[in-house]
Structure formats: structure tokens, C-alpha cells
JSON list of C-alpha atoms in Angstrom, two decimals:
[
{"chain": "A", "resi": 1, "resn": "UNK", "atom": "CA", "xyz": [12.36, -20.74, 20.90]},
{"chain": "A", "resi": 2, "resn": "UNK", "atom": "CA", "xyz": [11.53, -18.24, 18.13]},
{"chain": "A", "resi": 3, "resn": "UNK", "atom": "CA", "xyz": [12.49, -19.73, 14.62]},
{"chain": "A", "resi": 4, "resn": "UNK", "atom": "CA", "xyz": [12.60, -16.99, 12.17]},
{"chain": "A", "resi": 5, "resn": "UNK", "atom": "CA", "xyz": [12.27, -13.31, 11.71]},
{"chain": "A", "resi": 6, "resn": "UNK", "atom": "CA", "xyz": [8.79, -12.00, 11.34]},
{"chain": "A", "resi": 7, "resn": "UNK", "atom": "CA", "xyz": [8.01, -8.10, 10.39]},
{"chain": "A", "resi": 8, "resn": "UNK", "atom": "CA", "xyz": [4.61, -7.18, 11.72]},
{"chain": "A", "resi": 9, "resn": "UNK", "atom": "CA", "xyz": [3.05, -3.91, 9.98]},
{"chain": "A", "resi": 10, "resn": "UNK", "atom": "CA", "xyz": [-0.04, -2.96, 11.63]},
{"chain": "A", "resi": 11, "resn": "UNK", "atom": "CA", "xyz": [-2.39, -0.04, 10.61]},
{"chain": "A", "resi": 12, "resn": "UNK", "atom": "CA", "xyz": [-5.83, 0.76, 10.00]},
{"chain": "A", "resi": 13, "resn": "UNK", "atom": "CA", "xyz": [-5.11, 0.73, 5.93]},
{"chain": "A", "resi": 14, "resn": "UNK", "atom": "CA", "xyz": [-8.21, 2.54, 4.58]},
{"chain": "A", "resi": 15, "resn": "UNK", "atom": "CA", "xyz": [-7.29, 1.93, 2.17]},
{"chain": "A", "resi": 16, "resn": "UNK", "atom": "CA", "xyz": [-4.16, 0.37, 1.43]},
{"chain": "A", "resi": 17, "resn": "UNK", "atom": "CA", "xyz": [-2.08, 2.32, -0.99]},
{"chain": "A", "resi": 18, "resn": "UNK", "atom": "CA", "xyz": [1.11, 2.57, -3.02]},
{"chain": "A", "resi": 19, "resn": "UNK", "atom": "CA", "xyz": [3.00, 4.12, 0.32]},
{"chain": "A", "resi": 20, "resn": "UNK", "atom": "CA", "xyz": [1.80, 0.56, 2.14]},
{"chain": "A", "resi": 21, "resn": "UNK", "atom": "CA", "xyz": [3.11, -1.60, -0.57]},
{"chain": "A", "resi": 22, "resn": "UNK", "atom": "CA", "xyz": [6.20, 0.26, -0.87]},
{"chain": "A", "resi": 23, "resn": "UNK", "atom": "CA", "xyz": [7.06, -0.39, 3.37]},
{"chain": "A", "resi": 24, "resn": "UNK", "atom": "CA", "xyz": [6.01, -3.96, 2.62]},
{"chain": "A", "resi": 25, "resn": "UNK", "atom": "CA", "xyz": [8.52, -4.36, -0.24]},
{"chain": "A", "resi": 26, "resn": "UNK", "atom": "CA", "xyz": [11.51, -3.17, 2.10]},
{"chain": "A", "resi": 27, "resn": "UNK", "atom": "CA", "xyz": [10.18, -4.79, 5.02]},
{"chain": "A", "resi": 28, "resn": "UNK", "atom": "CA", "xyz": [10.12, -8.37, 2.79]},
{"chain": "A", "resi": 29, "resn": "UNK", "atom": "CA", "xyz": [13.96, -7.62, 1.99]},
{"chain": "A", "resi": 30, "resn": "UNK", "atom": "CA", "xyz": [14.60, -7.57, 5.73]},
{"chain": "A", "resi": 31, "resn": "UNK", "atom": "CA", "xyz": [12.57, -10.21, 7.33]},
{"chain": "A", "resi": 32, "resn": "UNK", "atom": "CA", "xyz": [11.61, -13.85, 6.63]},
{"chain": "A", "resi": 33, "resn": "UNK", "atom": "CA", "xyz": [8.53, -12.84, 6.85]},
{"chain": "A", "resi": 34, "resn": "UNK", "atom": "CA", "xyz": [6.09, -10.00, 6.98]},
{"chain": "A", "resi": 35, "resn": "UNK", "atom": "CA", "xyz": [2.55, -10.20, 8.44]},
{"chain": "A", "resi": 36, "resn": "UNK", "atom": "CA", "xyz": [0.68, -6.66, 7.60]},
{"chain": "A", "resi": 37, "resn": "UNK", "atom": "CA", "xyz": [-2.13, -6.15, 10.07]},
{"chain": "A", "resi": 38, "resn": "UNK", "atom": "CA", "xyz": [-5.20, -4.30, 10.08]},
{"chain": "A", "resi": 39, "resn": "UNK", "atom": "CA", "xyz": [-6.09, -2.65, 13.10]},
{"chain": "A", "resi": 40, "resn": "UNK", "atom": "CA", "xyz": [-9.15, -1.14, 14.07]},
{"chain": "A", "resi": 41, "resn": "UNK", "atom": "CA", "xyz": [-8.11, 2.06, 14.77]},
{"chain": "A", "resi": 42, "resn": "UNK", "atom": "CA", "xyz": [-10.96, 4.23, 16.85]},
{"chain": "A", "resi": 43, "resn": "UNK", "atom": "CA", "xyz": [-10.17, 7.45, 15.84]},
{"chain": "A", "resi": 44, "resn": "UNK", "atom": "CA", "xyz": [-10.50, 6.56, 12.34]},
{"chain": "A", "resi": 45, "resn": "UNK", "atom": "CA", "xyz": [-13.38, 5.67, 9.99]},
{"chain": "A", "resi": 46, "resn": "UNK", "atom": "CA", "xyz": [-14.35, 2.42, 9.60]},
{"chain": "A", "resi": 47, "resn": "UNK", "atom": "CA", "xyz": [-15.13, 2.16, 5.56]},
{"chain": "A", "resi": 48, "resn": "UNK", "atom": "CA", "xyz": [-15.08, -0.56, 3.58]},
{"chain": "A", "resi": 49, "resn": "UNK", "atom": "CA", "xyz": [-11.38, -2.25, 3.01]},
{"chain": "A", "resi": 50, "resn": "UNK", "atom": "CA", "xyz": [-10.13, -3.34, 0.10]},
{"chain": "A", "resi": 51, "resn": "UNK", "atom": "CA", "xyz": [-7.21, -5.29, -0.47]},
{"chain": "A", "resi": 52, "resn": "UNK", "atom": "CA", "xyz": [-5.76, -6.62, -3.48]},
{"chain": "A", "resi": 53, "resn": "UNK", "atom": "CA", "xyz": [-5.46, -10.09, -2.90]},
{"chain": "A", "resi": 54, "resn": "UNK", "atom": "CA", "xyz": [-2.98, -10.37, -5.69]},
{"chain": "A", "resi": 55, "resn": "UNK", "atom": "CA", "xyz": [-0.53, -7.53, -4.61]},
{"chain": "A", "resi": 56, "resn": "UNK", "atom": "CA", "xyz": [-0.45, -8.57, -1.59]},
{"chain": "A", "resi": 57, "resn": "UNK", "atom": "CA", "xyz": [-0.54, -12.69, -1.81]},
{"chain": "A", "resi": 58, "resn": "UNK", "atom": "CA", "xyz": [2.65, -13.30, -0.81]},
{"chain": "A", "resi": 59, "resn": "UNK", "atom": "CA", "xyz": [1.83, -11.74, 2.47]},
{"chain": "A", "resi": 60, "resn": "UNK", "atom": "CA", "xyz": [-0.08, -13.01, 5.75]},
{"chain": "A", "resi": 61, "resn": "UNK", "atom": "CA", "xyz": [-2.70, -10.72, 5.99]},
{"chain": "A", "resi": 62, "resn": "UNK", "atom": "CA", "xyz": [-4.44, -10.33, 9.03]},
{"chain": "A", "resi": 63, "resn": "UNK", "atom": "CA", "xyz": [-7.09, -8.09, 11.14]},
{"chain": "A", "resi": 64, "resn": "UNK", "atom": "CA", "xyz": [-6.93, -7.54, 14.88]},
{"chain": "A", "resi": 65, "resn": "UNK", "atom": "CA", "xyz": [-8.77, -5.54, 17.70]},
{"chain": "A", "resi": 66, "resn": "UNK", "atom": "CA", "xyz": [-7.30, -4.58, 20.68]},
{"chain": "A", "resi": 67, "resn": "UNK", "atom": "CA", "xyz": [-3.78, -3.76, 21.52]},
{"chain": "A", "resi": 68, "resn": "UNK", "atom": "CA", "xyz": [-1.17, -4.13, 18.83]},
{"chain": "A", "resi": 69, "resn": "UNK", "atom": "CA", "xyz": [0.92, -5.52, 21.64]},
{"chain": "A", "resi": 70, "resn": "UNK", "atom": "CA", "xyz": [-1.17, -8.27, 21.72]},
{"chain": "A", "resi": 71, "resn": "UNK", "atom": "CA", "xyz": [-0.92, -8.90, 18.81]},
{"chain": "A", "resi": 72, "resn": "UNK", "atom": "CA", "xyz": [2.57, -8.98, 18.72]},
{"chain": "A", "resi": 73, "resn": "UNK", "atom": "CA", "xyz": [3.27, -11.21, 22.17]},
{"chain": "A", "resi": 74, "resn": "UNK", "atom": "CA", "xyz": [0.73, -13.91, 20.58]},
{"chain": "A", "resi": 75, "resn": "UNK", "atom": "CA", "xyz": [3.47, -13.91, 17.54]},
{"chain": "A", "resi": 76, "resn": "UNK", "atom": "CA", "xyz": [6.32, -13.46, 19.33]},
{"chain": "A", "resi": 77, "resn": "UNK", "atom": "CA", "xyz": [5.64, -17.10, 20.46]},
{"chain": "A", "resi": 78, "resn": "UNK", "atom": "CA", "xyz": [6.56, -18.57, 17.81]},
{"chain": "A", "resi": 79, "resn": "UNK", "atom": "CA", "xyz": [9.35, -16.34, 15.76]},
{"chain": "A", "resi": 80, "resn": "UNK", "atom": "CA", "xyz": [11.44, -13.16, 16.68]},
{"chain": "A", "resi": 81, "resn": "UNK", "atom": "CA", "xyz": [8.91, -10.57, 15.78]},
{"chain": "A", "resi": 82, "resn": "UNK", "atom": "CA", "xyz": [9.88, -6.57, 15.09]},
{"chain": "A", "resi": 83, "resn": "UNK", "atom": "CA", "xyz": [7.17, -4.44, 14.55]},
{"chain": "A", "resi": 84, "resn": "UNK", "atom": "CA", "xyz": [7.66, -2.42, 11.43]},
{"chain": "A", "resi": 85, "resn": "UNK", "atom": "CA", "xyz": [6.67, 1.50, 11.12]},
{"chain": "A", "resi": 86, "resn": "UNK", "atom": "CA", "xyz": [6.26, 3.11, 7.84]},
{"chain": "A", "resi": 87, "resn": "UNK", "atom": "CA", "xyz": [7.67, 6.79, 7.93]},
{"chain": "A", "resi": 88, "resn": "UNK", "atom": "CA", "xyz": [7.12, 9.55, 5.54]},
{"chain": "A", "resi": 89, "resn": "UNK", "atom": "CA", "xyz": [8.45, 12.55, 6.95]},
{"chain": "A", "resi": 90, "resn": "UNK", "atom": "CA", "xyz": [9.77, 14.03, 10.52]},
{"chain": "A", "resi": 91, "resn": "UNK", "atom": "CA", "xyz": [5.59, 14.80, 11.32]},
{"chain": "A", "resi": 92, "resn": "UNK", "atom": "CA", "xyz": [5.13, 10.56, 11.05]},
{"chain": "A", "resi": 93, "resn": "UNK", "atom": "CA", "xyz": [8.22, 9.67, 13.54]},
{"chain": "A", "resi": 94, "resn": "UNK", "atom": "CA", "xyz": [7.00, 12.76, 15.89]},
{"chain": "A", "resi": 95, "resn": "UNK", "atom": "CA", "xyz": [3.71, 10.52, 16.13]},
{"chain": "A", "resi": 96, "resn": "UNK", "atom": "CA", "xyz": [5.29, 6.96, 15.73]},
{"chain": "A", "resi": 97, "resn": "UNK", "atom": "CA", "xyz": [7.67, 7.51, 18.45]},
{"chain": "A", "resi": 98, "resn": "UNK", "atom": "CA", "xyz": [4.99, 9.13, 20.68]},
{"chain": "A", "resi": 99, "resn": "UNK", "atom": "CA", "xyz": [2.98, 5.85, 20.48]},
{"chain": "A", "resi": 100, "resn": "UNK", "atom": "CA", "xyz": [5.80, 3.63, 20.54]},
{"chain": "A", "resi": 101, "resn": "UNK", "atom": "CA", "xyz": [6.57, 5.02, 24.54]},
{"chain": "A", "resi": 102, "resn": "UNK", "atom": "CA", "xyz": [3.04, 3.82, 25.13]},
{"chain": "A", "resi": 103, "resn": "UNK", "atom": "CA", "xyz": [3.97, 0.56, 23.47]},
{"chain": "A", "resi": 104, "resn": "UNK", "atom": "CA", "xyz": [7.25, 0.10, 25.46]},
{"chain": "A", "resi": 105, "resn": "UNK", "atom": "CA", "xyz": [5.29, 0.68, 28.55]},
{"chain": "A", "resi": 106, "resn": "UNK", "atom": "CA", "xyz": [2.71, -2.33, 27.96]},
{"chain": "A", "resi": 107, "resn": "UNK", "atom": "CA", "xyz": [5.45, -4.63, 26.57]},
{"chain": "A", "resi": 108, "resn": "UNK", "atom": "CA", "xyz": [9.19, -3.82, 27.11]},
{"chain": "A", "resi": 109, "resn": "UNK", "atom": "CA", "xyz": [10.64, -6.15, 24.90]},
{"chain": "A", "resi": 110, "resn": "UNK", "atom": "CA", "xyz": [9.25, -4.61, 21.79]},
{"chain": "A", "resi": 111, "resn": "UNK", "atom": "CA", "xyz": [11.32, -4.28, 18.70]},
{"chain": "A", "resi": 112, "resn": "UNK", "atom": "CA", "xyz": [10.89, -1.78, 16.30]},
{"chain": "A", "resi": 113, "resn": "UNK", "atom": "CA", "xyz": [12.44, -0.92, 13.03]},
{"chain": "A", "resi": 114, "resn": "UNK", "atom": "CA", "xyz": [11.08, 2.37, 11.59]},
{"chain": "A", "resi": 115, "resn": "UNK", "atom": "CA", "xyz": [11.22, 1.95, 7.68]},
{"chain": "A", "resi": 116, "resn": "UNK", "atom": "CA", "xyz": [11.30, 5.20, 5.15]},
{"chain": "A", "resi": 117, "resn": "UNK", "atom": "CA", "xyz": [9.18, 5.38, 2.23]},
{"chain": "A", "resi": 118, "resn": "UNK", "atom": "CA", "xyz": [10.31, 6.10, -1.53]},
{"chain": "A", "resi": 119, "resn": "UNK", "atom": "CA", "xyz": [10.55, 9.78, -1.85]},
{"chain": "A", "resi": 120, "resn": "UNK", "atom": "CA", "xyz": [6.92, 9.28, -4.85]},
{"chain": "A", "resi": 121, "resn": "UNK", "atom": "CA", "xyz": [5.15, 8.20, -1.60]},
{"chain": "A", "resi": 122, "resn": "UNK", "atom": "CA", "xyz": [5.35, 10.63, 0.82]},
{"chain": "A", "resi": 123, "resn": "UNK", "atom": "CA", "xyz": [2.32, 12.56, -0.20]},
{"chain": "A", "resi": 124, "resn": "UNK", "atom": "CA", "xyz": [0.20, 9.89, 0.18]},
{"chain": "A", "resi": 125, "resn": "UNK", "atom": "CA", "xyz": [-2.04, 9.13, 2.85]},
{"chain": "A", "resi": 126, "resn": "UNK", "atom": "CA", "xyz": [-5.13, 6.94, 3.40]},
{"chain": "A", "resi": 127, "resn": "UNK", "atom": "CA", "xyz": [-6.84, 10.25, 4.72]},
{"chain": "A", "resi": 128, "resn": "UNK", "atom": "CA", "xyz": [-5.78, 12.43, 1.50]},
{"chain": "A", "resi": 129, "resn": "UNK", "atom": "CA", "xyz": [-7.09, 9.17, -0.91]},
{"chain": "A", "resi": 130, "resn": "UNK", "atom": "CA", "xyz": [-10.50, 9.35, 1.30]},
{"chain": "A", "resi": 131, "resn": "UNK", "atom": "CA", "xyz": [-10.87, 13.07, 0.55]},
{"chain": "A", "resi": 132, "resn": "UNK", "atom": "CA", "xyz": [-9.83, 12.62, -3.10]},
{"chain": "A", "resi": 133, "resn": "UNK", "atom": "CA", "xyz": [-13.28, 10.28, -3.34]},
{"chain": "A", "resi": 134, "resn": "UNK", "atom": "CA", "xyz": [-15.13, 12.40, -2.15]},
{"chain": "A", "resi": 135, "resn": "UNK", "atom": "CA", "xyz": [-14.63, 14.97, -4.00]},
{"chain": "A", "resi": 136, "resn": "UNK", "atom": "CA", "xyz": [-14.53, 12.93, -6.86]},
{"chain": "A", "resi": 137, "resn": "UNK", "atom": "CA", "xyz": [-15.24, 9.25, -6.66]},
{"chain": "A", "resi": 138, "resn": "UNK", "atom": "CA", "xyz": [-12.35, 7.47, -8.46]},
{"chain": "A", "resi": 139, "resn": "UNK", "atom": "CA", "xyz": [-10.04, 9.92, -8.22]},
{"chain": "A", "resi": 140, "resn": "UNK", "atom": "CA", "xyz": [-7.87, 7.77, -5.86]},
{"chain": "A", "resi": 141, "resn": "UNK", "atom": "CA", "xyz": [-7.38, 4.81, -7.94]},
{"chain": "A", "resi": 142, "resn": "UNK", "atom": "CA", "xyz": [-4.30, 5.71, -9.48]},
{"chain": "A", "resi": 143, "resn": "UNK", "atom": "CA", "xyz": [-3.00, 5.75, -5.38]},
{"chain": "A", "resi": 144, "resn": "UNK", "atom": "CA", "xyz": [-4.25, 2.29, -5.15]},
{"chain": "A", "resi": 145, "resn": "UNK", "atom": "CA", "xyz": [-1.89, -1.28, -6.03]}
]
């Protein structure tokens, strides 16, 4: 039987930003342990990641391709695993909950918990820090853990 409580937080990160960490932070306060996946995502570009390996150290980090549900039944093996969403407005659980029907469908015991982010996040976007570069490159960084 499961053992402990995992958070899985799955997105395509490009790139991983202050609204990311911020999730992560509450997610850690609620589970044991939090695995933040990287999904290729095929309606998004595929640039260069990077992640901060000391930001995010504590964490499993991990890439997948494929269904997230997948993903999730391979863990769910071995601990009680909730997938975590990241909201940061109405607009985000409009789309979250859309995909999480399609979800349900392919694996009916999923568990989600939809987190909110700090009110200084909700601007940000990976899309928005994209455009910011090019425009001007570096003008993201401040965006960026």
C-alpha cells in the first residue's frame, strides 16, 4: 500500500518562474513530498529549460512524455499521489478544470488539489517571460528563482 503523500506538479515550465516556485512552496506545506514534472507539452515551444538546481534541490525533479496520467498511476504505486494545479485567476481553473474531465476520464481515481498563487504572481506566465526576451533578451530574469 501507498506510504506517504506525494504532490505531483506537472507542466511544460518554459521556463520555470517565481509563480512555479511559489505553488511548490504551498504544495511542500501540504504533502510529504512534491515531485514537479516537466511535460512535453505539444502545443507549446520546446526551448531550452532551465532550472535552478539550487531553488529547487529539495525537490524530485522529473521530465515525462506522454499522458500525465501515466505518470501519475506509475507513482501512485508506491505513495498516495494528488496531482497539484497552480491557479492564477478564474481564466486558469476555466482551463484546469476543462483538462482535468479529460483526466478523470483516462483515470478515475485521480486526485486533485488546485493551489492559488500569491497575489505578486498572477501576472506571470512562462508565455509573457518568453515575449519579454524577445523583445529584450534579459528582461525576464528578474521573473526567474
Amino acid at each position: 500500500f501507498p506510504s506517504h503523500d506525494t504532490g505531483i506538479y506537472a507542466g511544460s515550465f518554459n521556463p520555470f518562474h517565481l509563480g512555479h516556485l511559489n505553488i511548490v512552496q504551498k504544495a511542500s506545506a501540504i504533502f510529504e513530498k512534491v515531485i514537479i514534472a516537466r511535460g512535453m507539452n505539444p502545443e507549446k515551444e520546446h526551448e531550452p529549460i532551465e532550472w535552478n538546481p539550487e531553488i529547487l534541490r529539495k525537490y524530485e525533479v522529473t521530465e515525462f512524455t506522454g499522458l500525465l496520467t501515466n505518470l501519475i498511476k506509475e507513482h501512485s504505486q508506491y505513495a498516495n499521489v494528488t496531482l497539484v494545479k497552480g491557479l492564477r485567476n478564474g481564466d486558469d481553473l476555466d482551463y484546469e478544470v476543462n483538462q482535468l474531465r479529460f483526466m478523470e476520464t483516462m483515470y478515475p481515481q485521480l486526485k486533485v488539489v488546485f493551489i492559488q498563487c500569491d497575489k505578486e504572481y498572477e501576472h506571470i506566465s512562462s508565455t509573457a517571460l518568453r515575449n519579454l526576451e524577445r523583445i529584450e533578451p534579459g528582461l525576464s530574469k528578474v521573473f526567474i528563482p
